[in-house]
Each structure stands twice: as C-alpha cells, then as structure tokens.
XYZ file of C-alpha atoms in Angstrom:
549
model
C -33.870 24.968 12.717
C -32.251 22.425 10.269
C -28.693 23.016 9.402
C -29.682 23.228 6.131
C -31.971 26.187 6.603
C -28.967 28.429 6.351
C -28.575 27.399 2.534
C -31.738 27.154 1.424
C -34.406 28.679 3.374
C -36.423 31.954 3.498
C -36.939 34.751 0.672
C -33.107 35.717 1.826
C -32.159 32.735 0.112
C -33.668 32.662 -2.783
C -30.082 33.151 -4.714
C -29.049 29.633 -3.017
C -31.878 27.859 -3.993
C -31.569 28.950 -7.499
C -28.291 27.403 -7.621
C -29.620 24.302 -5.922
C -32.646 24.203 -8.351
C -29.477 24.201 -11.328
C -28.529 21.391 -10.023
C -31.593 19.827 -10.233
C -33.158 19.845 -6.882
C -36.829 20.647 -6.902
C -39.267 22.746 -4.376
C -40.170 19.751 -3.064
C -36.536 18.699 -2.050
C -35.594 21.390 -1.148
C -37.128 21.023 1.877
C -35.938 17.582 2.939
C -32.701 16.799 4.737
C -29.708 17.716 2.533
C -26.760 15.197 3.239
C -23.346 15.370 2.325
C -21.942 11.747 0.262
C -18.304 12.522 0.018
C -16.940 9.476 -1.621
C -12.754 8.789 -1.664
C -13.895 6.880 -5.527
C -10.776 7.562 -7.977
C -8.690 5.309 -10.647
C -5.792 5.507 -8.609
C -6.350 2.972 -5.760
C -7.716 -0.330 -6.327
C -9.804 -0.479 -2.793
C -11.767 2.464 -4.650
C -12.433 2.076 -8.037
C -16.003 0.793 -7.299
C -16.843 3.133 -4.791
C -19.171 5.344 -6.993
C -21.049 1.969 -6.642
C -21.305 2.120 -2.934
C -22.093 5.671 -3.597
C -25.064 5.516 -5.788
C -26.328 2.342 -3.303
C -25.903 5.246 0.027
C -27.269 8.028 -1.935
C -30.081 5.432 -2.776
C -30.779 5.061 0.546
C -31.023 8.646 1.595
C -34.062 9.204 -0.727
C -35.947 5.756 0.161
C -35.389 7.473 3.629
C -37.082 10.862 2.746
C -33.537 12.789 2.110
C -31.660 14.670 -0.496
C -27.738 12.748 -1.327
C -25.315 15.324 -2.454
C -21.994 13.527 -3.283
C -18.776 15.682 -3.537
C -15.106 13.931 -3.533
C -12.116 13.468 -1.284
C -8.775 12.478 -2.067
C -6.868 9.351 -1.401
C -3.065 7.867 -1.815
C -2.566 4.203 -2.250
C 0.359 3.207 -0.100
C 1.294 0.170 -2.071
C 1.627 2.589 -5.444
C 3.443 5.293 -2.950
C 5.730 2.809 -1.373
C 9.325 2.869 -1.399
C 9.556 6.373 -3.103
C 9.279 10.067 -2.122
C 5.499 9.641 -3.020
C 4.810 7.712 0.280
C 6.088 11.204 2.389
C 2.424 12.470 0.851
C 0.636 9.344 2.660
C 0.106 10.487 6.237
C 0.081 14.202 5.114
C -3.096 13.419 3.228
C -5.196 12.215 6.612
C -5.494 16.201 7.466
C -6.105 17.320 3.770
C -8.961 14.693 3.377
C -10.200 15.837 7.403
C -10.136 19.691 6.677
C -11.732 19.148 2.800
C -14.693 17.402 4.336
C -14.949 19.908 6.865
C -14.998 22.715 4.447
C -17.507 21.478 2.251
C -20.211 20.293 4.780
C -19.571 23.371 6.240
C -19.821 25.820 3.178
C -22.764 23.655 1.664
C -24.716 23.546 4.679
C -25.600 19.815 4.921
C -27.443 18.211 7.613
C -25.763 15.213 7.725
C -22.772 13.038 6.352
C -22.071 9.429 4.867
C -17.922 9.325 4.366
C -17.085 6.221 2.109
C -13.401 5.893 2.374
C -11.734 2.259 2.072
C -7.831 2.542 2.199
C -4.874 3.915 4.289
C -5.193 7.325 5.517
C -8.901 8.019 4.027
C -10.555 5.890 6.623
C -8.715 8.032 9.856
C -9.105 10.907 7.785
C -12.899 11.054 7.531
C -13.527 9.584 11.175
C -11.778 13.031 11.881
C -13.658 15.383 10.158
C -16.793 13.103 11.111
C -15.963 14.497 15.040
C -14.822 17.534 14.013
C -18.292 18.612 12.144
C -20.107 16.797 14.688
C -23.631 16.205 12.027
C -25.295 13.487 12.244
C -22.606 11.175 10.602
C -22.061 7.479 9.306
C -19.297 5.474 7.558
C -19.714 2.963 5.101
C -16.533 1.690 3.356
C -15.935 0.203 0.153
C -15.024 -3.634 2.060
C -12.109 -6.095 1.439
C -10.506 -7.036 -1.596
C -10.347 -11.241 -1.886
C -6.920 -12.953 -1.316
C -5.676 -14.141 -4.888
C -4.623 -17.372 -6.014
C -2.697 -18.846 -8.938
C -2.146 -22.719 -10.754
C -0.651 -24.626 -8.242
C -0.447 -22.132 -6.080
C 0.022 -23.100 -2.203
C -2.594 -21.114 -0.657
C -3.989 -17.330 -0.747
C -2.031 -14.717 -1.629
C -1.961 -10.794 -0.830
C 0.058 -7.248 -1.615
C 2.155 -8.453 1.252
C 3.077 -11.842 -0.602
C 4.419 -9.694 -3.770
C 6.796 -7.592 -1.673
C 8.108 -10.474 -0.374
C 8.677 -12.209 -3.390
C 10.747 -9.139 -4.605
C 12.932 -10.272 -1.153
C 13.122 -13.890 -2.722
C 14.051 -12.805 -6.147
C 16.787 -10.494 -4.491
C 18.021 -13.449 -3.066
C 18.548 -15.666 -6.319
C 15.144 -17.959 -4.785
C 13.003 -16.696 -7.518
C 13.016 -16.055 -11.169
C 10.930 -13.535 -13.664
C 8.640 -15.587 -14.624
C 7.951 -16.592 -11.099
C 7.968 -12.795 -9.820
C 5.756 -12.108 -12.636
C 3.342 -14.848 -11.658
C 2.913 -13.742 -8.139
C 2.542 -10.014 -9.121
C -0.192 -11.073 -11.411
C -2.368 -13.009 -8.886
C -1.825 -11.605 -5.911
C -4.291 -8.724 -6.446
C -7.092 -10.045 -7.786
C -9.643 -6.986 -8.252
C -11.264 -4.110 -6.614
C -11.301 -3.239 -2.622
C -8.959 -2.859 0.587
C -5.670 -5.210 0.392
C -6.998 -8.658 1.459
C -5.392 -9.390 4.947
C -5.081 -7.334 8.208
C -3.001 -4.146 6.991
C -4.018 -0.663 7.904
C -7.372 -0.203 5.911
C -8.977 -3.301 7.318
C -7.682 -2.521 10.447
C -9.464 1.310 10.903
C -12.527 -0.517 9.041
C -13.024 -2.696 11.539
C -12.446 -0.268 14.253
C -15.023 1.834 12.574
C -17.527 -0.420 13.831
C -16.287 -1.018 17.279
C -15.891 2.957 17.839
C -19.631 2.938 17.015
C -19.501 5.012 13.685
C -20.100 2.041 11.091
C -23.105 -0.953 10.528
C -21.857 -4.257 11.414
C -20.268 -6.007 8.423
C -18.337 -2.634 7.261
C -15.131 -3.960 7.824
C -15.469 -7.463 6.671
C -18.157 -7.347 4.028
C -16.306 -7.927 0.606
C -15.524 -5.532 -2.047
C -17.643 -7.959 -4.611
C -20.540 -9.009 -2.322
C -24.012 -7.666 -2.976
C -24.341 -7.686 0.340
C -21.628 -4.479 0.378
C -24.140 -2.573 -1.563
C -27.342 -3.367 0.835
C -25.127 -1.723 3.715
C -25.020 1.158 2.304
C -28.384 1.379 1.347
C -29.111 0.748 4.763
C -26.811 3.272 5.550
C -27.657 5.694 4.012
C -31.572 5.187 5.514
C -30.301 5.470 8.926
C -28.640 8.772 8.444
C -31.568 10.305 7.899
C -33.001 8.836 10.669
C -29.899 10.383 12.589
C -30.869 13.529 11.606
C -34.135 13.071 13.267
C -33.166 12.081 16.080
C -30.185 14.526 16.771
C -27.542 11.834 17.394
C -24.165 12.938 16.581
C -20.147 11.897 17.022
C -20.045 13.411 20.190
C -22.253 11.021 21.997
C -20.692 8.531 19.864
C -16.747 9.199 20.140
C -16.298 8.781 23.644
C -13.411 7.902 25.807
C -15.232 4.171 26.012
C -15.729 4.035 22.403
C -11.853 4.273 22.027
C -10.814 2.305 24.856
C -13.537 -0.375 23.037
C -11.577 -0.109 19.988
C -8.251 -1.026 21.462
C -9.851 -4.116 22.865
C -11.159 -5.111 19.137
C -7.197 -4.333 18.025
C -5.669 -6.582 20.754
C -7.604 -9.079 19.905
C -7.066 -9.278 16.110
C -3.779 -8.211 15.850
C -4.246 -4.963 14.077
C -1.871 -2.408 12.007
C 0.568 -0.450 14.100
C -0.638 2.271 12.419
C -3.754 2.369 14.553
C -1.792 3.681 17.573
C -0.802 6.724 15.029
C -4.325 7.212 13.977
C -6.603 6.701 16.962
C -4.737 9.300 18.744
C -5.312 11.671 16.358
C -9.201 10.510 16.017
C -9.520 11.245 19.993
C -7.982 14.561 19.184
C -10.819 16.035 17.053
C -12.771 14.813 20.226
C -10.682 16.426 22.487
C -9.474 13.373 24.355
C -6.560 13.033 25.993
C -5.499 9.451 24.095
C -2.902 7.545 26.760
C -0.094 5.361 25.207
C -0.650 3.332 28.285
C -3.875 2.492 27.498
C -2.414 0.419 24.599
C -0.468 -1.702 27.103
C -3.571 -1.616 29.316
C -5.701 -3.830 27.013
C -2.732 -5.475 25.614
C -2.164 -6.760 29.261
C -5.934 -7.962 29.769
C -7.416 -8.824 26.258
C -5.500 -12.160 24.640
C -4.844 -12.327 20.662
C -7.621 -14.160 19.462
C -7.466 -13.854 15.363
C -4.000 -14.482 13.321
C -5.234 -12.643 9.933
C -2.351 -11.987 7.609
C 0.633 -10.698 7.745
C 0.619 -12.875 11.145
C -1.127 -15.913 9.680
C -2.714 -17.398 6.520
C -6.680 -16.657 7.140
C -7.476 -13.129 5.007
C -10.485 -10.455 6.274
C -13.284 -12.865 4.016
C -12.473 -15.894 6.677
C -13.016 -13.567 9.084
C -16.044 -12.440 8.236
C -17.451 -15.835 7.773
C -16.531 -16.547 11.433
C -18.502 -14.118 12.289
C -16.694 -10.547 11.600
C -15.803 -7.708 14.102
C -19.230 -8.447 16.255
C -18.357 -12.259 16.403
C -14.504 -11.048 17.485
C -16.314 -9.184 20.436
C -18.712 -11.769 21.147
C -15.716 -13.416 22.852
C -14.865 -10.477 24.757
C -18.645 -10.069 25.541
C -19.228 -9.982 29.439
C -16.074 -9.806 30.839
C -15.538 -6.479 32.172
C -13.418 -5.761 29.003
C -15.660 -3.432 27.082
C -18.250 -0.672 27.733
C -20.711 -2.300 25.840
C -23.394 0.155 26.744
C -21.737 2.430 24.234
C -23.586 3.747 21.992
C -23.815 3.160 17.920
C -25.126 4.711 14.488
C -27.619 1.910 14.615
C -29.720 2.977 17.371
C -28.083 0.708 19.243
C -25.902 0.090 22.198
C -22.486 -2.540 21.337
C -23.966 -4.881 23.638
C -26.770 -5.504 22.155
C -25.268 -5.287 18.476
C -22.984 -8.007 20.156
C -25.665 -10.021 20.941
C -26.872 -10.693 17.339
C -23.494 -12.370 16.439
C -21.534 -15.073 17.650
C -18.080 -16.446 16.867
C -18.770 -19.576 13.932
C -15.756 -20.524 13.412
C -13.037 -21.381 16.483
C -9.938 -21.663 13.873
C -10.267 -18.041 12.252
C -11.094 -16.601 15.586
C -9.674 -18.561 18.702
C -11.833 -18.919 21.815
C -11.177 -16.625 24.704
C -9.610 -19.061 26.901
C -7.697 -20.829 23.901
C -5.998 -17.501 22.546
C -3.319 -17.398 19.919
C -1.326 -14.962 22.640
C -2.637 -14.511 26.287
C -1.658 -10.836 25.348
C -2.851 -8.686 22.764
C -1.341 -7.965 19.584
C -0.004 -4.149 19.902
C 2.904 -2.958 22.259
C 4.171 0.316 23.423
C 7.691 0.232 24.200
C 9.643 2.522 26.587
C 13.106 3.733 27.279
C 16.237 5.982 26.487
C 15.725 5.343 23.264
C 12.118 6.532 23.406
C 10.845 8.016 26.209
C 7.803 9.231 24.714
C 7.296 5.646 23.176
C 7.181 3.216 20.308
C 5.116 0.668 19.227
C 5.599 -3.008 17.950
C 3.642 -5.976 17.281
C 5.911 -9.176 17.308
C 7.275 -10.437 21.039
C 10.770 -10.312 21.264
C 13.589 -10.104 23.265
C 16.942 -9.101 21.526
C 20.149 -7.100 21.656
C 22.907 -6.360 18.772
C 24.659 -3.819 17.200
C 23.150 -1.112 15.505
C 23.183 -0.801 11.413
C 22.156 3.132 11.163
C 20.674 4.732 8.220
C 19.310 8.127 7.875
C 16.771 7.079 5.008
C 14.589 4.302 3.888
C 16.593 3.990 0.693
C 20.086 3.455 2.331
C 18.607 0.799 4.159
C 16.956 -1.115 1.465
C 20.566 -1.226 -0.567
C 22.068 -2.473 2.152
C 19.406 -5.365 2.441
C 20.076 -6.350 -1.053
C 23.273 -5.667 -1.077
C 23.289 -8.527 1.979
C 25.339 -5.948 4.394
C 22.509 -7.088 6.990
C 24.097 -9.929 8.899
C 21.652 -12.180 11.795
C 21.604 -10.278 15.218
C 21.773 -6.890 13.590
C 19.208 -4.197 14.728
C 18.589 -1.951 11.762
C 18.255 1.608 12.517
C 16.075 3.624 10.337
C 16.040 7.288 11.170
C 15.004 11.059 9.693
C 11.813 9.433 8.498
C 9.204 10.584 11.249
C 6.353 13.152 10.599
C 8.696 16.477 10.612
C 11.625 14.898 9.347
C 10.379 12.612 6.485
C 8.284 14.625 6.077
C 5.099 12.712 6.154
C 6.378 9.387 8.247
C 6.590 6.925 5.545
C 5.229 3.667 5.452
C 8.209 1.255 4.985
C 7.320 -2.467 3.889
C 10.048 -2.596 1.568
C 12.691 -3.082 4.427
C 10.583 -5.365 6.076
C 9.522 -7.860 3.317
C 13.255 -7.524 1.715
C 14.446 -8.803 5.104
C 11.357 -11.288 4.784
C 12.300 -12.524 1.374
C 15.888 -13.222 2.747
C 14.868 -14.984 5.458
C 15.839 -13.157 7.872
C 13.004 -12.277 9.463
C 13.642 -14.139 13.002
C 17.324 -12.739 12.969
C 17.130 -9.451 12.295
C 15.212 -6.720 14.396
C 14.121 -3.041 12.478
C 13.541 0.371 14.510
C 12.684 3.449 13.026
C 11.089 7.245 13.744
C 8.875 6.029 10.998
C 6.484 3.799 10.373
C 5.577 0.193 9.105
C 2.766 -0.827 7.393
C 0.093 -2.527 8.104
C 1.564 -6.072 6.252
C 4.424 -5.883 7.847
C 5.620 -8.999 9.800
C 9.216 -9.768 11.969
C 9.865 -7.303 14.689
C 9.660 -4.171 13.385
C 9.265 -1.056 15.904
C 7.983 1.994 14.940
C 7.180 5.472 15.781
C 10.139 6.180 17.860
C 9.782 9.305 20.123
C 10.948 12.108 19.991
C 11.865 11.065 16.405
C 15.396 12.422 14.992
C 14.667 15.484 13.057
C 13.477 17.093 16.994
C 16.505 15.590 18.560
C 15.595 12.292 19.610
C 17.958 9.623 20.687
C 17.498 7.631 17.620
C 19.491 10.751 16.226
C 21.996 10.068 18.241
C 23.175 5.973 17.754
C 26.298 5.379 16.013
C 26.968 2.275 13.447
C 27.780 -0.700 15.832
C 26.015 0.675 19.494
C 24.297 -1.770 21.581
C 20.619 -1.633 21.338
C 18.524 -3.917 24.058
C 14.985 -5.016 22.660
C 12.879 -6.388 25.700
C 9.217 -6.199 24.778
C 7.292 -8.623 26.736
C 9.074 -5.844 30.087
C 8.136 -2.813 27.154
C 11.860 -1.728 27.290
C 14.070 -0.469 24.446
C 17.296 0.901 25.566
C 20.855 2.343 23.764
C 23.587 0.799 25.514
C 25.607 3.745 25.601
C 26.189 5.344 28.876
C 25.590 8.957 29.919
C 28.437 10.445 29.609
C 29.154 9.741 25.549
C 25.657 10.612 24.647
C 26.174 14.081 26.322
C 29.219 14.482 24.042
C 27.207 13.347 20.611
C 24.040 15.340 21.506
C 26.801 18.821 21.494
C 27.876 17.646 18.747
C 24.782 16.591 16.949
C 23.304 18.648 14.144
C 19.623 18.320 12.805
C 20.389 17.069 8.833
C 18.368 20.050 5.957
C 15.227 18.996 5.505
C 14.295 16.869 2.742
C 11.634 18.834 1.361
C 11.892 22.521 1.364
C 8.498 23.985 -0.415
C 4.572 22.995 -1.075
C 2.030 20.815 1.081
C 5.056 18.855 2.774
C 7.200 21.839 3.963
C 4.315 23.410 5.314
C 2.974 20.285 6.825
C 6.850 19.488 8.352
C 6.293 22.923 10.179
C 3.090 22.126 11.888
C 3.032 18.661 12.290
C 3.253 16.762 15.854
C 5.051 14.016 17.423
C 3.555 10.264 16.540
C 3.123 9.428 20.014
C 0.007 12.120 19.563
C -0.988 10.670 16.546
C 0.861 12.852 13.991
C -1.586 15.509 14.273
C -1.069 19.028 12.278
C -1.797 21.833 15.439
C-alpha cells in the first residue's frame, strides 16, 4: 500500500480526491506516485530567488518519471540581511520551523516521496532533518553557488565576506564611500549561495557526501544549465526511490556522517557544521561524538583553501573536480566507508570512481596538503568542558575583553578599545541565551578590516559564520545563560588558547571562581514572548547541535 493511498484511494476517499481533482489532478494521476516539492524560493534571499526554476526543472522530472510534483513552500532567513541585528536571533531558530513544516505537510498531504530544494544557511540542515525524520523516499537538490564578483581594476574575486571587511577598512580611515560603495556593488553579483566556503556551501556539499544529494549539488552554479538538468534528474530518481523502497534510514547512517566529517576536514568547512550535523544525526537517533571531529581532523589533511581561508571560490572547485574529486583523494585509504550507500543507486565508492581531482592548485594532493590536519577543531577545558570549536591553529594567551552582547563588542572594535594580544569575550549569545545563537561576522571582519586579525583572538557561546576568518572559537559549552564558565570571566583574566593540544583554559584558580559562581546571577532574558521565548525554553546545548527537545 502506497503512502499515498491514505489520501486518495478507495470510495472512502472520494471527498480527497475531489479536492485533488480542484487542483487539477486527473483520474489518471491520481493513481501515480504523489511527491512532495517543497521549495525554500522567496524574494528575500538572493541564493533563492531562482529556485522556482529549479522547481519547475524537479517537478519536470517527476512526471517524465511517471509521478505527480506537488510543490508547497518553506521558509528561509538570509544571514547576511539578519546579521548584526536582533533579526539574526531568528536564524538558527528557523532550522526546526523549516524541519517540523516539512514534516507536517508530507505528513497531512500524504505524499510518497520528497525533493527539498533549500540553498542557504539554516534551510539546507533544516530539510536534511525533516528528510530523516519522515523517512519517504527523499532527495535534495539545491539551488548551487552564486559566482564570486569582480569590479574595474579590481584585484581578484570578490564575495559577501569581502564587503564586511571593507566596512572594517572604512572604520579604519583605509577606505572611502565611493570605494565602500564600489565593493558593495560587485561583490554580489546575482542569484545563488554566497560564492566561497561559508555555511550553505558547506551543508551542500555535505549533502552529497552524507548520500542524500546527485553529485554536482554543491558545486554546480546558480547560473549553469547544468543546475537545472540535476534536478530534472532528480526529480526522475525519486520516483524511482519510491519503487524501490529506499529511504533516509538506510541512507543516514553513522558512516554516512563520519563520511561527511572527512569531506569537511578536508575542505575546510563552516564551523557551523559541527552545530548542524549533530542535530541531523539526531532525527536519526545517533549519538553524534564531538570527538569524532578531532578524530578525522587528526587523520584526514586540509586539502582545499576555498574562501574565507584562501582566494579560489566553490566554481574553482567544481572545475577541479567538485565534492567527488575532493574524495577521490581520500579514496582507498581506510578514511571513508565508501560502501555507503546514495540516492543514486549507488554506493560512494563507486560514485567516487567517476571523478577525479583536475586540478592540484584548487584541491591539493593527499600527500601535498595545505594542513596535515583537517580544517575543524574541538577544543576542551575549564572554560568548556562540553567543548568548542575553531578552525584557525593557534596558540595564544591574553587578557580577556568581556562583553555580554554582540553589539558591545562591535563598538568597542570601532571604537579601537581592542588592543593586539587581547582575547575578546563574547558571551549571553548561545541558543537559550541569545536566543537563537547568532551568527557574528561583524566582529570578525571589523577585527579583519583593522588588521588585526593575527593579533587578536575571539571566543564566544555563539557562533561565527561560515566567512569568518582569524581565530575565532565558537560554541562554548555550557554557554552563559546555563551557567557556563564563559559567564563567569572578568575584564582582564588570563585566557590560554592551545589548539593544536585542543585546550582552552581561564587562568583563574579554583578558589576565586567558587566565589564568582555564588555570586553570579543569570542576566533577564533578552526576549521575553513569541517563537524565540518559546524556542529559549526548549532549546539544547550547541555541543548537541542546538536541537529543540
């Protein structure tokens, strides 16, 4: 019995499939494969404005395959439009909404099957959650990368990342308005996921390496024809899922994730995938270990510098070969499961197998890495115990600079109050006491602009974005709002930064933190009614992903 049965089949059902016939659907469909299209297209985020193309291409595909499309929406935040300002507390929060909206309407609707085209931030992570949690026959096929921009006499490609830092060089008297103006102009040249290696790319590449995604959804670009053949494609070979029974579950495994942690490592992914595979594993109900991070860290070398670490953007890489030619260096080492199975039919092995790495400058040979180590860190120590993560190799100590919002900190970066050897304490900004974690690339590229970058470490109980370069470390647990140490640092404490040894310490001693932690009292929240109060109630720690339980 199809799934779909339940909405459509039988003389009990006769009041359904008048509604479906007022939609349009005939007898004759009626009795083909319904599948869900929920599409994240809206005016509000450049990465989707063309996604109702991808959508029509997928839905396309579904009926050259012998099924019936049904698009719905889902909702999604642009981070660079929600950064710096309470709008980015709704960022994070918006992963479960998206999640427990697709749910509910494959579920009420009674599809047999789902295509989720996200493209940016939390929409990606969002669907690959509600993907597990539904466990249909399911496939992602994302809108693809927008291209790097470029301007007269410009030096080389640009990015979002390149804008934010220029508002760091104007701060600092290096740039004028006219110059601002012509970077903000450029930078962004048209539709699709910010160019280089932030969060969206990131969790679009992963897509494929977790096994829910075609080859090429990550790297494909926004403008390509190409783009729209994939999700023809895709949408044929969900219907062909449906046949065949093969669902998330056999999908999502423990090896898939592990697999996906290699494929991080060795690009140098977002930060934020340590808060959003986690909560991906969670829908499967796997246990995701922190120490896994710092297992393939240890073993899988940093083969790809993609901005915000170097100047290549996601359209290099995919000339070099994309996410498969990534893992054809890692191919046959005893680093992945690559009998792991895909949404192609396939295992990762032999999807492997059909690339190869074209380019040895975009994507470094395995023996002639960038790093010997990969490109993600979990830290450990008083400080956090449960664990943060970094990206940039350090080893520091200075006094602390402590703020208890995003704001403070970024007036005190302009207002040039950060001095070389400080360690910049941002706290209150985690999941529960944001709420919603914000993203914080304004700190980052202010500190950037000022060229300080080198000088000047940044920890918080939030988070950084994906374009965020310098050693920022994020994700601090327990964060401050549930009485974490970062709650407790005064203005001018030691801090000790050791991240190739994974330590981050207080220099305090015992005795004085006992006295502050009496003394300590949780600040109000920020946000006392609607989505985020609720959300601020429910919400878990990062080092589990940030998940609402």
């Amino acid at each position: 019995m199809a799934v779909s049965d339940r909405v459509k089949s039988g003389p009990e059902k006769a009041p359904h499939r008048s509604l479906w016939k007022a939609l349009g659907l005939t007898d004759e469909e009626l009795k083909l494969p319904l599948i869900g299209v929920v599409s994240a297209k809206s005016e509000c985020v450049p990465g989707h404005n063309h996604l109702n193309n991808i959508a029509q291409a997928v839905k396309d595909g579904i009926r050259l395959a012998g099924g019936v499309p049904v698009e719905f929406p889902a909702i999604g935040v642009c981070d660079g439009i929600a950064m710096g300002h309470v709008g980015m507390k709704y960022s994070l929060a918006s992963r479960e909404l998206i999640a427990d909206s697709c749910e509910s309407m494959a579920i009420a609707h009674g599809f047999d099957g789902m295509v989720f085209i996200p493209n940016c931030d939390k929409i990606v992570p969002g669907m690959l959650m509600a993907a597990r949690r539904l466990n249909l026959p399911a496939m992602v096929v994302s809108g693809g990368p927008m291209m790097p921009g470029r301007m007269p006499g410009g030096s080389g490609d640009m990015d979002l990342n390149s804008v934010f830092e220029a508002v760091g060089a104007y701060k600092a008297g290096k740039m004028d308005d006219a110059q601002l103006n012509a970077v903000e102009s450029a930078a962004c040249p048209g539709c699709g996921s910010c160019s280089g290696m932030f969060t969206a790319n990131s969790m679009n590449c992963i897509t494929e390496v977790i096994g829910m995604a075609l080859p090429g959804n990550g790297t494909i670009a926004a403008v390509d024809a190409a783009r729209i053949r994939l999700a023809k494609k895709t949408g044929m070979r969900v219907v062909e899922l449906v046949r065949e029974g093969l669902t998330p579950e056999k999908i999502m495994t423990e090896s898939a994730f592990r697999n996906a942690l290699c494929l991080d490592m060795a690009l140098g992914c977002s930060t934020n995938t340590v808060l959003h595979l986690p909560a991906i594993a969670h829908e499967a109900g796997i246990d995701f270990d922190l120490n896994w991070v710092n297992e393939a860290s240890a073993k899988v070398p940093n083969l790809c510098h993609l901005a915000p670490a170097g100047h290549h953007h996601v359209i290099d890489l995919h000339l070099a070969g994309g996410v498969m030619g990534v893992l054809s260096e890692l191919k046959g080492r005893g680093l992945l499961d690559e009998n792991a199975l895909t949404v192609s039919g396939m295992t990762l092995g032999e999807e492997i197998s059909l690339s190869k790495n074209y380019n040895h400058e975009v994507i470094r040979p395995f023996d002639e890495p960038y790093s010997p180590t990969g490109g993600l860190m979990i830290l450990r120590g008083n400080l956090a115990p449960d664990g943060a993560v970094v990206k940039q190799m350090l080893v520091h100590e200075g006094p602390a600079r402590v703020f208890n919002s995003e704001e403070e900190a970024i007036a005190a970066i302009y207002a040039g109050q950060i001095k070389p050897g400080d360690v910049v304490v941002i706290r209150y900004e985690g999941p529960k006491g944001g709420p919603g974690m914000r993203e914080m690339l304004s700190p980052t590229s202010a500190i950037c602009g000022m060229g300080l970058d080198k000088e000047v470490a940044l920890i918080t109980d939030g988070r950084f974005s994906g374009a965020t370069r310098g050693a920022a470390i994020g994700h601090v647990s327990p964060e401050g709002a549930s009485g974490g140490m970062i709650g407790l640092i005064e203005e001018g404490d030691v801090i000790a930064i050791d991240i190739p040894s994974g330590k981050l310490e207080l220099k305090v001693d015992d005795a004085t933190l006992a006295k502050r932690r009496e003394a300590w009292v949780c600040p109000p929240p920020n946000v006392t009614k609607g989505y985020l109060a609720r959300y601020a109630k429910l919400v878990s720690s990062a080092n589990k992903g940030a998940v609402v339980e």
